[in-house]
Structure formats: structure tokens, C-alpha cells
Coordinates of C-alpha atoms and ligand atoms in Angstrom, one line a residue:
M13 CA 4.6 -14.3 2.6
S14 CA 2.6 -11.3 1.4
L15 CA -0.9 -12.0 0.8
V16 CA -3.3 -9.9 -1.7
L17 CA -6.7 -10.6 -2.7
G18 CA -8.1 -9.3 -5.8
L19 CA -12.0 -9.6 -7.4
D20 CA -13.6 -9.1 -10.7
S21 CA -16.9 -7.9 -10.8
S22 CA -17.9 -8.9 -14.2
T23 CA -20.8 -9.2 -16.8
Q24 CA -22.2 -13.0 -16.0
S25 CA -19.9 -13.2 -12.3
L26 CA -17.6 -12.4 -9.6
S27 CA -14.5 -13.9 -9.2
A28 CA -11.3 -13.6 -6.7
V29 CA -7.4 -15.0 -6.4
L30 CA -5.6 -14.4 -3.4
L31 CA -1.6 -13.9 -4.7
D32 CA 1.1 -14.4 -2.8
T33 CA 3.8 -11.6 -4.0
E34 CA 6.3 -13.2 -2.4
S35 CA 6.9 -16.3 -4.2
G36 CA 4.1 -15.8 -7.6
A37 CA 1.8 -18.8 -6.4
I38 CA -1.7 -17.9 -6.6
L39 CA -3.0 -19.5 -3.3
A40 CA -6.7 -19.6 -4.5
D41 CA -9.4 -18.8 -6.5
D42 CA -13.3 -18.8 -7.0
S43 CA -16.3 -17.5 -8.6
V44 CA -19.7 -17.5 -8.7
N45 CA -21.6 -17.1 -11.7
F46 CA -25.0 -15.0 -11.8
G47 CA -26.8 -17.3 -13.5
N48 CA -26.0 -20.7 -11.9
D49 CA -25.2 -19.6 -8.4
L50 CA -27.7 -16.8 -7.8
P51 CA -30.9 -18.1 -10.3
Q52 CA -33.2 -16.4 -7.8
F53 CA -32.2 -13.3 -9.6
G54 CA -33.6 -14.5 -12.7
Q55 CA -30.9 -12.9 -14.8
P56 CA -28.8 -16.1 -16.3
H57 CA -26.1 -13.8 -18.2
G58 CA -26.1 -11.3 -15.3
Y59 CA -28.5 -8.5 -16.6
D60 CA -31.8 -8.6 -17.3
E61 CA -32.5 -9.6 -20.9
S62 CA -36.2 -8.3 -21.1
G63 CA -35.2 -4.5 -21.6
A64 CA -36.7 -2.6 -24.2
R65 CA -34.8 -0.1 -26.6
G66 CA -31.7 -0.9 -26.2
E67 CA -32.2 -1.1 -22.4
V68 CA -30.0 -3.8 -20.7
H69 CA -29.5 -3.1 -16.6
S70 CA -28.6 -5.6 -13.8
N71 CA -30.0 -5.7 -10.3
P72 CA -27.3 -4.3 -7.9
L73 CA -28.3 -6.6 -5.4
M74 CA -27.1 -9.7 -7.2
W75 CA -23.6 -8.4 -7.2
L76 CA -24.1 -7.8 -3.4
E77 CA -25.4 -11.2 -3.2
A78 CA -22.5 -12.8 -5.2
L79 CA -19.8 -11.0 -2.8
D80 CA -21.0 -12.7 0.6
L81 CA -21.5 -15.5 -1.3
L82 CA -17.9 -16.0 -2.8
L83 CA -16.0 -14.4 0.8
G84 CA -18.5 -17.4 2.4
R85 CA -17.5 -20.0 0.1
M86 CA -13.9 -19.4 0.1
K87 CA -13.8 -19.0 3.7
E88 CA -15.6 -22.3 4.7
G89 CA -13.7 -23.9 1.4
G90 CA -10.3 -23.3 3.9
V91 CA -9.4 -19.9 2.8
D92 CA -7.9 -17.8 6.1
F93 CA -8.3 -14.2 5.3
S94 CA -6.6 -12.8 8.2
E95 CA -3.3 -13.1 6.3
V96 CA -4.4 -10.8 3.6
T97 CA -2.8 -7.2 3.7
A98 CA -4.9 -5.7 1.3
V99 CA -7.6 -5.8 -1.2
S100 CA -8.5 -4.2 -4.6
G101 CA -11.0 -5.1 -7.6
S102 CA -11.7 -4.5 -11.0
G103 CA -15.4 -3.9 -12.2
Q104 CA -16.9 -4.1 -15.6
Q105 CA -16.5 -0.7 -16.8
H106 CA -19.4 2.3 -17.3
G107 CA -22.2 0.8 -15.2
S108 CA -23.9 2.8 -12.5
V109 CA -25.3 2.1 -9.0
Y110 CA -27.4 5.2 -7.7
L111 CA -27.9 5.5 -3.7
G112 CA -29.4 8.0 -1.6
S113 CA -27.2 10.1 0.7
C114 CA -27.6 7.5 3.5
F115 CA -25.7 4.8 1.3
G116 CA -22.3 6.6 3.4
E117 CA -23.7 6.2 7.1
K118 CA -25.0 2.6 6.5
L119 CA -21.6 1.2 5.3
A120 CA -20.3 2.6 8.4
Q121 CA -22.6 0.4 10.2
L122 CA -22.8 -2.7 8.7
D123 CA -24.2 -6.0 10.8
P124 CA -22.1 -9.0 9.9
S125 CA -24.9 -10.8 11.6
S126 CA -26.6 -9.9 8.3
N127 CA -26.0 -9.9 4.6
L128 CA -25.2 -6.7 2.5
A129 CA -28.1 -7.2 0.1
S130 CA -31.1 -6.6 2.4
Q131 CA -28.9 -4.2 4.6
L132 CA -28.1 -2.3 1.7
S133 CA -31.1 -2.3 -0.6
G134 CA -33.0 0.8 1.1
C135 CA -30.1 2.9 0.1
L136 CA -30.8 2.2 -4.0
T137 CA -32.8 5.2 -5.7
R138 CA -32.9 3.1 -8.8
Q139 CA -33.3 -0.2 -8.3
S140 CA -31.5 -1.6 -11.4
S141 CA -28.1 -0.7 -13.1
P142 CA -27.4 0.4 -16.7
I143 CA -24.6 -1.7 -17.6
W144 CA -22.1 -1.2 -20.8
M145 CA -24.6 -3.7 -22.9
D146 CA -26.9 -0.8 -22.9
S147 CA -27.3 1.2 -26.4
S148 CA -30.2 3.4 -25.0
T149 CA -28.7 7.1 -25.1
G150 CA -28.6 7.9 -28.7
A151 CA -30.8 11.3 -27.8
E152 CA -28.6 11.8 -24.5
C153 CA -25.3 11.6 -26.0
A154 CA -26.3 13.9 -29.0
E155 CA -27.6 16.5 -26.2
I156 CA -24.5 16.5 -24.0
A157 CA -22.7 16.8 -27.6
A158 CA -24.6 19.7 -28.8
A159 CA -24.3 21.3 -25.3
V160 CA -20.3 21.5 -25.4
G161 CA -19.6 22.3 -28.8
G162 CA -19.9 18.7 -30.7
N163 CA -18.3 15.5 -30.5
E164 CA -14.9 16.4 -31.2
V165 CA -15.3 18.8 -28.0
V166 CA -16.3 15.8 -26.1
C167 CA -13.5 14.3 -27.2
A168 CA -11.0 15.9 -27.1
K169 CA -11.9 16.4 -23.1
S170 CA -12.4 12.9 -22.4
G171 CA -11.0 10.7 -24.5
S172 CA -14.0 9.4 -26.3
V173 CA -16.9 11.1 -28.2
A174 CA -20.4 10.8 -26.2
V175 CA -21.2 6.9 -26.4
E176 CA -24.2 5.3 -25.2
R177 CA -23.1 2.5 -22.6
F178 CA -20.5 5.5 -21.1
T179 CA -22.2 6.7 -17.8
G180 CA -22.7 10.1 -18.1
P181 CA -25.3 9.8 -21.1
Q182 CA -26.7 6.9 -18.4
I183 CA -27.0 9.6 -15.8
R184 CA -28.9 12.3 -18.1
K185 CA -31.4 9.4 -19.5
F186 CA -32.1 9.0 -15.5
A187 CA -32.4 12.0 -14.9
K188 CA -34.8 13.1 -17.7
S189 CA -36.6 10.3 -17.1
D190 CA -36.9 10.0 -13.2
P191 CA -36.1 13.3 -12.3
A192 CA -37.5 12.5 -8.5
A193 CA -35.7 9.6 -8.3
Y194 CA -32.5 11.8 -9.5
A195 CA -32.8 14.5 -6.9
E196 CA -32.8 11.7 -4.2
T197 CA -29.8 10.1 -5.2
G198 CA -26.8 11.5 -3.2
I199 CA -24.0 9.9 -4.5
I200 CA -23.7 7.8 -8.0
H201 CA -20.6 5.1 -8.1
L202 CA -19.6 3.1 -11.0
V203 CA -19.7 -0.6 -10.3
S204 CA -15.6 -0.3 -9.1
S205 CA -16.3 2.4 -6.9
F206 CA -19.5 0.7 -5.6
F207 CA -17.8 -2.7 -4.7
A208 CA -14.6 -0.7 -3.0
S209 CA -16.8 1.6 -0.9
I210 CA -17.7 -1.7 0.5
M211 CA -15.1 -3.4 1.0
A212 CA -13.6 0.3 2.6
G213 CA -17.0 0.6 4.9
K214 CA -17.0 4.1 3.0
N215 CA -17.8 5.9 -0.3
V216 CA -14.4 6.0 -2.0
A217 CA -13.3 7.9 -5.2
I218 CA -13.7 6.7 -9.2
D219 CA -10.1 5.7 -10.5
H220 CA -8.4 7.2 -13.2
G221 CA -9.0 4.1 -15.5
D222 CA -12.7 3.6 -14.9
G223 CA -13.3 7.4 -14.8
A224 CA -12.3 7.9 -18.3
G225 CA -15.3 5.7 -19.3
M226 CA -17.7 8.5 -18.3
N227 CA -17.7 11.0 -20.4
L228 CA -17.4 13.2 -17.4
M229 CA -13.5 12.7 -16.7
N230 CA -11.3 15.2 -18.4
L231 CA -8.8 13.5 -19.4
A232 CA -5.7 15.9 -19.5
A233 CA -6.6 17.3 -16.0
K234 CA -7.8 13.6 -14.5
D235 CA -10.8 15.1 -12.6
W236 CA -14.0 16.0 -13.6
D237 CA -14.7 18.6 -16.4
A238 CA -17.4 21.2 -15.3
D239 CA -18.5 21.6 -19.1
L240 CA -19.1 17.9 -20.1
V241 CA -20.6 17.4 -15.6
N242 CA -22.9 20.5 -16.3
A243 CA -24.1 19.4 -19.8
T244 CA -25.2 16.0 -18.7
A245 CA -27.6 16.6 -15.7
D246 CA -28.5 19.4 -13.1
G247 CA -26.3 19.6 -9.8
L248 CA -24.7 16.3 -11.3
G249 CA -21.1 17.7 -9.2
E250 CA -22.7 16.7 -6.2
K251 CA -23.4 13.8 -6.5
L252 CA -20.1 12.4 -8.1
P253 CA -17.1 10.6 -5.8
P254 CA -13.7 12.5 -6.5
C255 CA -11.2 11.4 -9.2
A256 CA -7.9 10.0 -7.7
P257 CA -5.3 8.0 -8.9
S258 CA -5.6 3.8 -9.4
A259 CA -3.1 3.2 -6.9
S260 CA -4.5 5.2 -4.0
K261 CA -5.7 3.6 -0.6
S262 CA -8.8 4.0 1.2
G263 CA -8.2 2.6 4.2
A264 CA -8.3 -0.4 6.3
I265 CA -11.2 -3.1 5.3
S266 CA -14.6 -2.6 6.7
S267 CA -15.2 -3.9 10.4
Y268 CA -18.2 -6.1 8.1
F269 CA -15.7 -8.3 6.5
V270 CA -13.0 -8.8 9.7
T271 CA -16.1 -10.1 11.8
K272 CA -17.9 -12.1 8.8
Y273 CA -15.0 -13.3 7.0
G274 CA -11.9 -13.2 9.2
F275 CA -9.9 -10.1 7.7
S276 CA -7.3 -8.5 9.5
P277 CA -8.3 -5.2 11.2
T278 CA -5.3 -3.9 9.1
C279 CA -6.1 -4.8 6.0
E280 CA -5.9 -2.2 3.5
T281 CA -8.3 -1.7 0.7
I282 CA -7.3 0.3 -2.7
I283 CA -9.7 1.9 -5.0
W284 CA -11.1 -0.1 -7.4
S285 CA -10.4 0.4 -11.2
G286 CA -12.5 -1.2 -14.7
D287 CA -11.9 -4.2 -16.1
N288 CA -9.6 -3.4 -19.1
P289 CA -7.5 -1.2 -17.1
C290 CA -7.3 -3.9 -14.5
S291 CA -6.8 -6.5 -17.6
L292 CA -3.8 -4.4 -18.9
I293 CA -2.1 -4.5 -15.5
G294 CA -2.8 -8.6 -15.1
M295 CA -1.4 -8.8 -18.9
G296 CA 1.9 -7.4 -18.1
A297 CA 1.2 -4.9 -20.6
A298 CA 0.9 -1.7 -18.5
S299 CA 4.3 0.0 -20.4
P300 CA 3.6 0.9 -24.1
G301 CA 4.3 -2.5 -26.6
K302 CA 2.3 -5.0 -26.1
V303 CA -1.5 -5.4 -27.6
V304 CA -3.9 -7.3 -25.9
I305 CA -7.1 -8.7 -27.3
S306 CA -9.5 -9.7 -24.4
L307 CA -12.3 -12.2 -25.5
G308 CA -14.9 -11.8 -22.6
T309 CA -18.8 -11.5 -23.4
S310 CA -17.7 -8.8 -25.6
D311 CA -14.1 -8.7 -27.4
T312 CA -12.2 -6.1 -26.7
L313 CA -8.5 -4.7 -28.1
F314 CA -6.5 -2.5 -25.8
A315 CA -2.7 -1.2 -24.9
A316 CA -0.8 1.2 -22.9
M317 CA 0.1 4.2 -24.9
P318 CA 2.9 7.3 -23.9
E319 CA 0.4 9.8 -25.3
P320 CA -3.7 10.2 -25.2
R321 CA -4.2 9.5 -29.3
T322 CA -7.8 9.6 -30.0
D323 CA -9.6 8.1 -32.7
P324 CA -10.5 9.9 -35.5
N325 CA -14.1 8.0 -36.4
G326 CA -14.6 7.9 -32.6
F327 CA -14.6 4.4 -32.4
G328 CA -11.9 4.0 -30.2
H329 CA -11.5 5.5 -26.1
V330 CA -8.8 6.4 -24.1
F331 CA -8.6 5.7 -20.6
G332 CA -6.3 6.0 -17.7
N333 CA -4.3 3.1 -17.3
P334 CA -3.6 2.3 -13.5
A335 CA 0.1 2.3 -13.8
G336 CA 0.3 6.1 -15.0
G337 CA -0.2 7.7 -18.6
Y338 CA -2.8 6.3 -20.7
M339 CA -4.5 3.3 -22.7
S340 CA -6.6 3.1 -25.8
L341 CA -9.7 0.6 -25.8
I342 CA -11.9 -0.9 -28.5
C343 CA -14.9 -2.5 -27.7
F344 CA -16.5 -5.1 -29.9
K345 CA -19.6 -6.0 -28.1
N346 CA -21.0 -9.0 -30.3
G347 CA -18.0 -10.7 -29.5
S348 CA -18.4 -13.9 -27.2
L349 CA -21.8 -13.1 -27.8
A350 CA -22.2 -13.4 -31.7
R351 CA -20.0 -16.7 -31.3
E352 CA -22.3 -18.5 -28.7
A353 CA -25.5 -17.3 -30.7
V354 CA -23.9 -19.2 -33.8
K355 CA -22.8 -22.1 -32.0
N356 CA -26.4 -22.0 -30.5
Q357 CA -27.8 -21.6 -33.8
F358 CA -25.8 -24.5 -35.6
K359 CA -26.0 -26.7 -32.4
L360 CA -22.2 -27.0 -32.7
E361 CA -20.1 -27.9 -29.5
W362 CA -16.9 -25.5 -28.9
S363 CA -14.9 -27.8 -30.9
A364 CA -16.4 -26.6 -33.9
F365 CA -14.6 -23.5 -33.7
E366 CA -11.2 -25.3 -32.5
K367 CA -8.1 -25.9 -35.0
E368 CA -9.9 -29.3 -35.9
G369 CA -13.1 -28.0 -37.0
L370 CA -11.5 -25.0 -38.7
S371 CA -9.5 -27.3 -40.8
K372 CA -12.6 -28.5 -43.3
T373 CA -12.4 -25.1 -44.5
L374 CA -9.8 -23.1 -46.2
L375 CA -8.1 -19.7 -44.9
G376 CA -10.4 -17.2 -46.5
N377 CA -13.3 -19.5 -46.9
G378 CA -13.3 -18.8 -50.6
G379 CA -14.3 -14.9 -49.9
L380 CA -17.3 -15.8 -48.1
M381 CA -18.0 -12.7 -45.1
M382 CA -20.3 -12.9 -42.7
L383 CA -20.3 -10.8 -39.4
P384 CA -23.4 -11.3 -37.4
F385 CA -24.5 -8.8 -34.7
Y386 CA -27.3 -10.2 -32.6
E387 CA -26.6 -7.1 -30.4
P388 CA -26.8 -3.9 -31.8
E389 CA -22.5 -2.8 -32.1
I390 CA -20.3 -0.6 -30.6
T391 CA -17.7 -1.3 -33.4
P392 CA -19.1 -0.2 -36.3
A393 CA -21.8 1.6 -34.6
L394 CA -25.2 -0.6 -35.8
D395 CA -28.6 0.3 -33.9
T396 CA -30.3 -2.8 -35.2
G397 CA -30.2 -6.0 -32.5
G398 CA -31.0 -8.6 -34.5
P399 CA -28.6 -11.6 -36.8
I400 CA -28.1 -9.2 -39.7
F401 CA -26.6 -11.6 -42.1
S402 CA -30.1 -14.2 -42.3
E403 CA -27.8 -16.1 -44.9
L404 CA -25.9 -17.4 -42.1
G405 CA -28.4 -20.8 -42.8
T406 CA -27.9 -21.3 -46.4
H407 CA -24.2 -22.5 -46.2
P408 CA -22.4 -25.0 -44.1
A409 CA -21.8 -25.0 -40.5
E410 CA -18.0 -24.9 -40.7
Q411 CA -18.0 -22.3 -43.1
V412 CA -20.0 -19.8 -41.7
V413 CA -18.1 -20.8 -38.3
R414 CA -14.4 -20.0 -40.5
A415 CA -16.7 -16.8 -42.0
V416 CA -18.0 -15.1 -38.8
L417 CA -14.3 -15.9 -36.9
E418 CA -12.4 -14.1 -40.1
C419 CA -15.0 -11.4 -40.1
Q420 CA -14.4 -10.6 -36.6
F421 CA -11.2 -10.3 -36.4
L422 CA -10.8 -8.3 -39.9
N423 CA -13.3 -6.1 -38.4
M424 CA -10.9 -5.8 -35.5
R425 CA -7.8 -4.9 -37.5
T426 CA -9.5 -2.2 -39.5
H427 CA -10.7 -0.7 -36.4
S428 CA -7.5 -0.6 -34.8
D429 CA -5.3 0.6 -37.1
W430 CA -6.2 4.6 -35.9
L431 CA -3.9 3.3 -32.9
G432 CA -0.6 3.5 -35.3
V433 CA 0.9 0.5 -33.5
D434 CA 2.5 -2.0 -35.4
P435 CA 2.1 -4.9 -32.8
E436 CA 4.8 -7.9 -33.1
R437 CA 3.0 -10.3 -30.7
I438 CA -0.6 -10.4 -29.2
F439 CA -1.7 -11.3 -25.9
I440 CA -4.9 -12.7 -25.3
T441 CA -7.0 -13.5 -22.6
G442 CA -10.9 -14.2 -21.2
G443 CA -13.0 -16.8 -21.6
A444 CA -12.6 -17.9 -25.3
S445 CA -9.0 -17.3 -25.2
E446 CA -8.8 -20.7 -24.2
N447 CA -9.9 -21.6 -27.7
D448 CA -6.8 -22.4 -29.9
G449 CA -8.8 -22.3 -33.4
I450 CA -10.1 -18.4 -32.2
A451 CA -6.4 -17.9 -31.0
Q452 CA -4.9 -19.5 -34.8
V453 CA -7.5 -17.0 -36.5
I454 CA -6.2 -13.7 -34.1
A455 CA -2.4 -15.1 -35.5
N456 CA -3.7 -15.5 -39.1
V457 CA -5.9 -12.1 -39.4
F458 CA -2.6 -10.4 -38.0
G459 CA -0.1 -12.1 -39.5
V460 CA 1.9 -12.1 -35.7
P461 CA 2.5 -15.0 -32.8
V462 CA -0.4 -15.1 -30.6
E463 CA 0.6 -15.5 -26.9
R464 CA -1.3 -16.9 -23.5
L465 CA -0.8 -16.1 -20.2
D466 CA -0.3 -19.0 -17.4
V467 CA -2.9 -17.5 -15.4
P468 CA -6.9 -17.5 -14.7
G469 CA -8.7 -14.4 -15.7
S470 CA -6.0 -11.7 -16.5
A471 CA -8.3 -8.7 -14.6
T472 CA -8.8 -10.7 -11.1
I473 CA -5.1 -11.1 -11.2
G474 CA -4.3 -7.7 -12.4
A475 CA -6.7 -6.4 -9.6
G476 CA -4.6 -8.2 -7.4
M477 CA -1.8 -7.0 -8.6
R478 CA -3.4 -3.6 -8.0
A479 CA -3.6 -3.8 -4.3
A480 CA 0.2 -5.0 -4.1
H481 CA 1.3 -2.1 -5.9
G482 CA -1.1 0.1 -4.1
M483 CA 0.7 -1.1 -0.6
G484 CA 4.2 -0.2 -2.8
E485 CA 5.1 -3.2 -4.2
D486 CA 7.1 -2.6 -7.8
L487 CA 4.8 -3.1 -10.8
S488 CA 7.3 -4.7 -12.8
G489 CA 8.2 -7.2 -10.1
L490 CA 4.8 -8.5 -10.2
E491 CA 4.3 -8.8 -13.4
S492 CA 7.3 -11.4 -14.0
K493 CA 5.9 -13.3 -11.2
F494 CA 1.8 -13.2 -12.4
S495 CA 1.9 -12.0 -16.2
R496 CA 3.9 -15.5 -17.9
P497 CA 3.4 -16.5 -21.0
K498 CA 2.1 -20.2 -21.1
E499 CA 4.9 -22.1 -22.0
G500 CA 4.1 -24.4 -25.3
R501 CA 0.9 -22.7 -25.7
T502 CA 2.3 -19.5 -28.6
I503 CA 0.4 -20.0 -32.1
E504 CA 2.1 -19.1 -34.6
P505 CA 0.4 -17.6 -38.0
E506 CA -0.1 -20.3 -40.9
A507 CA 2.0 -20.2 -43.9
G508 CA 0.5 -17.8 -46.5
A509 CA -2.1 -16.5 -44.1
K510 CA -0.8 -13.0 -44.1
E511 CA -0.8 -12.5 -47.7
V512 CA -4.5 -14.1 -47.9
Y513 CA -5.6 -11.6 -45.2
D514 CA -3.9 -8.3 -46.4
E515 CA -5.4 -9.3 -49.8
M516 CA -9.2 -9.4 -48.2
I517 CA -9.0 -6.6 -46.0
G518 CA -9.8 -4.6 -48.8
D519 CA -13.2 -6.6 -49.5
F520 CA -13.9 -6.6 -45.9
V521 CA -13.7 -2.9 -45.9
E522 CA -15.9 -2.7 -48.7
F523 CA -18.3 -5.3 -47.5
L524 CA -18.6 -3.5 -43.8
N525 CA -19.8 0.0 -46.2
R526 CA -22.8 -2.0 -48.2
Q527 CA -24.1 -3.2 -44.9
Ligands
ADP618 P1 -16.9 -11.8 -19.0 O1 -15.8 -11.7 -17.9 O2 -17.5 -10.8 -19.8 O3 -17.8 -11.8 -18.0 P2 -15.3 -13.9 -19.7 O4 -14.1 -13.6 -19.8 O5 -15.6 -15.2 -18.3 O6 -16.9 -13.1 -19.8 O7 -15.8 -15.0 -21.0 C1 -17.0 -16.0 -20.8 C2 -17.1 -16.3 -22.6 O8 -16.4 -16.6 -22.7 C3 -18.8 -17.0 -22.7 O9 -19.8 -16.2 -22.8 C4 -18.6 -18.0 -23.7 O10 -18.9 -17.6 -24.7 C5 -17.0 -17.8 -23.9 N1 -16.2 -19.3 -24.0 C6 -16.0 -19.8 -23.1 N2 -15.2 -21.2 -23.3 C7 -15.4 -21.0 -24.9 C8 -14.8 -21.5 -26.2 N3 -14.1 -23.2 -25.4 N4 -14.2 -21.2 -26.9 C9 -15.1 -20.0 -27.5 N5 -15.4 -19.3 -26.7 C10 -15.6 -20.0 -25.1
XUL619 C1 -15.5 -1.7 -22.7 C2 -16.8 -2.3 -22.0 C3 -16.0 -3.6 -22.2 C4 -16.7 -3.5 -20.4 C5 -17.6 -5.3 -20.1 O1 -15.3 -0.4 -23.1 O2 -17.6 -1.5 -22.0 O3 -15.5 -4.7 -22.3 O4 -16.0 -3.0 -19.2 O5 -16.5 -5.9 -19.7

């Protein structure tokens, strides 16, 4: 038996899976929902909803409290952590945590009779963490791009144009708005490297998968890019942890977890990566050929790529593939967020988005198009929050549901053209992927079968697989055990659907251009 633990700190929850990599069994899984389980932090969806001007921040102490709660709950539930040989994890991408230079020392002396949040709160030089939903750094993006010779240069170096939610522009905004606190900051971690450091009991590296989501890493060199770092903020070079390959070991687990939760002192820690790179691994898509659509809080479309091809329109990103090489990613912020808002506005259940709800309307919906953006959108770039299409209310709910789903995935289809990949099959994951109606619309719009995997949470599973990979296990063997499609759940495109959407896509692009 060879046990590994995968953790995933996502927007709304912290999850864990315990994998037996010999038998391919998932021995335990559990999750702490920030809103339901930690209501004292007042962040029902995992972030502060009162942020103004596009600011979206989370409380990093809530994340720490969640880690103690999750491991404590699993231990009480009978999980024996003593056999775990390695731990790794996945973090929501781009979010950053700002800490004083005392952080490393504090980590080395954590007292297991107390908790993480109370012992580490004094190390924060910024009380909140900007997360991926933050779109408040337009000015900083422009400044960084101008300083290095334009967005083409930023994109060629880092794999993305300067992007509002990316960590570099966020760091610049902090350095400008609170120079004293920035000066006090000794180290800036991503969500992934923050958690990885806590597990290892010392500051650890940022991996190439998540590091590429900062506008600071040079994709070709897989190291910090001096021009980008200097253009972002003074003295930033000294505040960044090193970059390292995703399979790097970071030493034995901190004694805090040994004493408190019963881990073995020889349990190895592997550095963490971003949730999308981890999901690429969990979906068995580490080698080029599979296209994955993740339907979490945001919707993302990603695939492994042999060469780091960049998006000429500036919407797509290139990240490091934790298995080596690169991956592409396109993010649509108003994914589940918009579906949920429509569901709430019309007082619907998710069944209205299921096949039976959709059967009340026709493919293509007679050309009705709606694409609501409740939050400023990433793809296409729109900085207006609020439901832009007020006519939502003037159509029957069933037509609105179909129009929104069809347009969300037509939007995805148009914006993924640059990848030059003609998918033969699409693999879906994330909270909304269980919904057969949504899966059916994806199959119809892309004209290919849609599959799901037989595992809960691909990012969490991917984190566990990465832990085993870091210990030298072969990734393709792990994929054959953990990334298997769910039998009997393949959704084929409906007859005639391809023709309907091939015809509709031109009108859709015009519709988008009019907004
Ligand atoms: P994240 O990893 O970003 O925290 P998840 O992958 O857990 O998010 O997905 C959560 C989202 O899934 C919720 O915001 C919810 O809107 C959506 N969701 C959950 N169940 C369904 C369902 N049956 N149909 C459609 N969407 C769903
Ligand atoms: C990707 C992105 C989101 C976050 C949230 O660029 O911003 O998918 O990783 O999970």
C-alpha cells in the first residue's frame, strides 16, 4: 500500500483526498466549505463581497482555519495519516499572501497545542489576499506593459499579456497603495506556495505551473524574468520565493502535523501547483491531445501543449504543465457565477438546466442570444459588473436558460480557436459537470462527445497524483488508475446540433462585437 494525500484550496472550499496508488482506491475524501463551515469569517462564497472597484479579496486566516478543521475532522472520522508517504496540493491560481520575514522562523516553531491561524496571523503584512476574481489593476497592467515595451513583450516573456488578476499587477498595486506595508513584506507567496510552506514548515518554492500565472516568470527560462520583476515593484526580486519544477520535493512534513494529526515524521512534502495545472494531471490530460473544460466557480478550458503557443488576442494563457512542457488555459469568470445568478433570479432548481428542462426549447433557441456578465468578465474583457443584458427578464425562464448555456459555450468555442486544436472528445470536471444538461450543450456546441471522470474533484486528485509523481511514481500508471472516464456517462452530440451551431457561430461573434 502506498498512500498519498492531495489537498485543494479553491475559491469556495478546501478539500482532501487520500489515494492508495497501488490499488487505485480513493480511501477518504472530505471538504470544508468556507461559507458553511467557517461562517465567522463572513465570506459565504470564500471571498469578501463588499470589495469596491473590482477588488476581490479573501482572508488567508480563513484558509488556515480550514486546514486545521479539515485535517482534524478527517482524523476524528478515523483517517490514519501515519501511513501517508507524501502530501501535495493545488491552490486557486494568482491569489497572493504577503508575509513578514518572520514567517519562515514562525513556521519552524509552530506549537501543535494551538492552531495555525492564531500563530501565523502576526506574520501577515497585508490582512487580506487579492484573489483571481480581482479586476482592479487595469492601471498597473498598463504601467508594467509600458515599462517593458508593450503587451507583446509581456506575452512573449510570460505567456500572457498583463492581466488584472495575475499576481504581478496585484503586487504593483499593493506596493503603490501601501508602500510601508510593502516594504515590511519579506516574502510574497501564491496560495499554492503559502500552503506548501505551511506543510513543509519552511518557505518553499513556487512551481512552474502556478508561477506562470503571475506575469513575472519567463516561460522559456522557467525562472523570474528580471525585466518583468523590475517593472512590477522595487525590491520585488528579494521578496519572491524561487521557481522550481512541479515535482520538487520540499522535505519532511512539519512536526506540527506529525504531533497534531499523526502524520509520520518521514512523510515527504511535494511543492504545490495551481488548480488548473493540477486538474490537467487529475483529468489524465498531461500529454497533448485531450481538451478539458472545468466548470468550477469560473469556467476554464485547458489542454497540454507541446509548444508554448500564445493567444494573439490576449485572452489565453500559457502555464507550465506539471508533467513538463506547457499547457494553455482560457478563463471565463462568469461561468457558474452567471448560471447561479440566473437560477436565483428566476427561482429555479438545477433541474431547469438538466436535459429535461432544456427539452422544453429547441436547439439554437430560434437565434435568441444572451450572455450575462454579473462580474467584470475576463473573456471577452469587460469591466462592467452587473447583468448587462436586462432583457433576461422578458423571456420565459426556459428560453433564458438555454440562451445563456448556448452562448456561454459558443463564447468558449470562439475564444479557443487560437489553440489550433480540433478536439475529438472533451473532458469536463468541476461542480457543474455533474449536470447532464450542461454537458449536453457542450457536446452540441463543440460537436464532440463529452466525458466525465470517475473521481470527485480533478484538482484534488491531481494534487494527490502529483504527490506520488514527486516520489518517483510513473504518471501514466497513475492516470490509468485515477483518471478513468465514468462508464455509461458519455454524452453524444444530438442529431443536427453541429449544423445548428456551425451556422449560429457567425451571428454569435457579431452579437459579441456589438456589446
Ligand atoms: P471551485 O472549485 O471554483 O470552488 P466547484 O468546482 O466546487 O468550484 O464548483 C462549484 C460550482 O458548481 C457552484 O458555484 C455551483 O454553481 C456549481 N454547481 C453545483 N452543482 C451544480 C449542478 N447540479 N448544476 C449546475 N451547476 C452546479
Ligand atoms: C485561471 C483562473 C481561475 C482560478 C480559480 O486563470 O483565474 O481558474 O484558478 O480557480
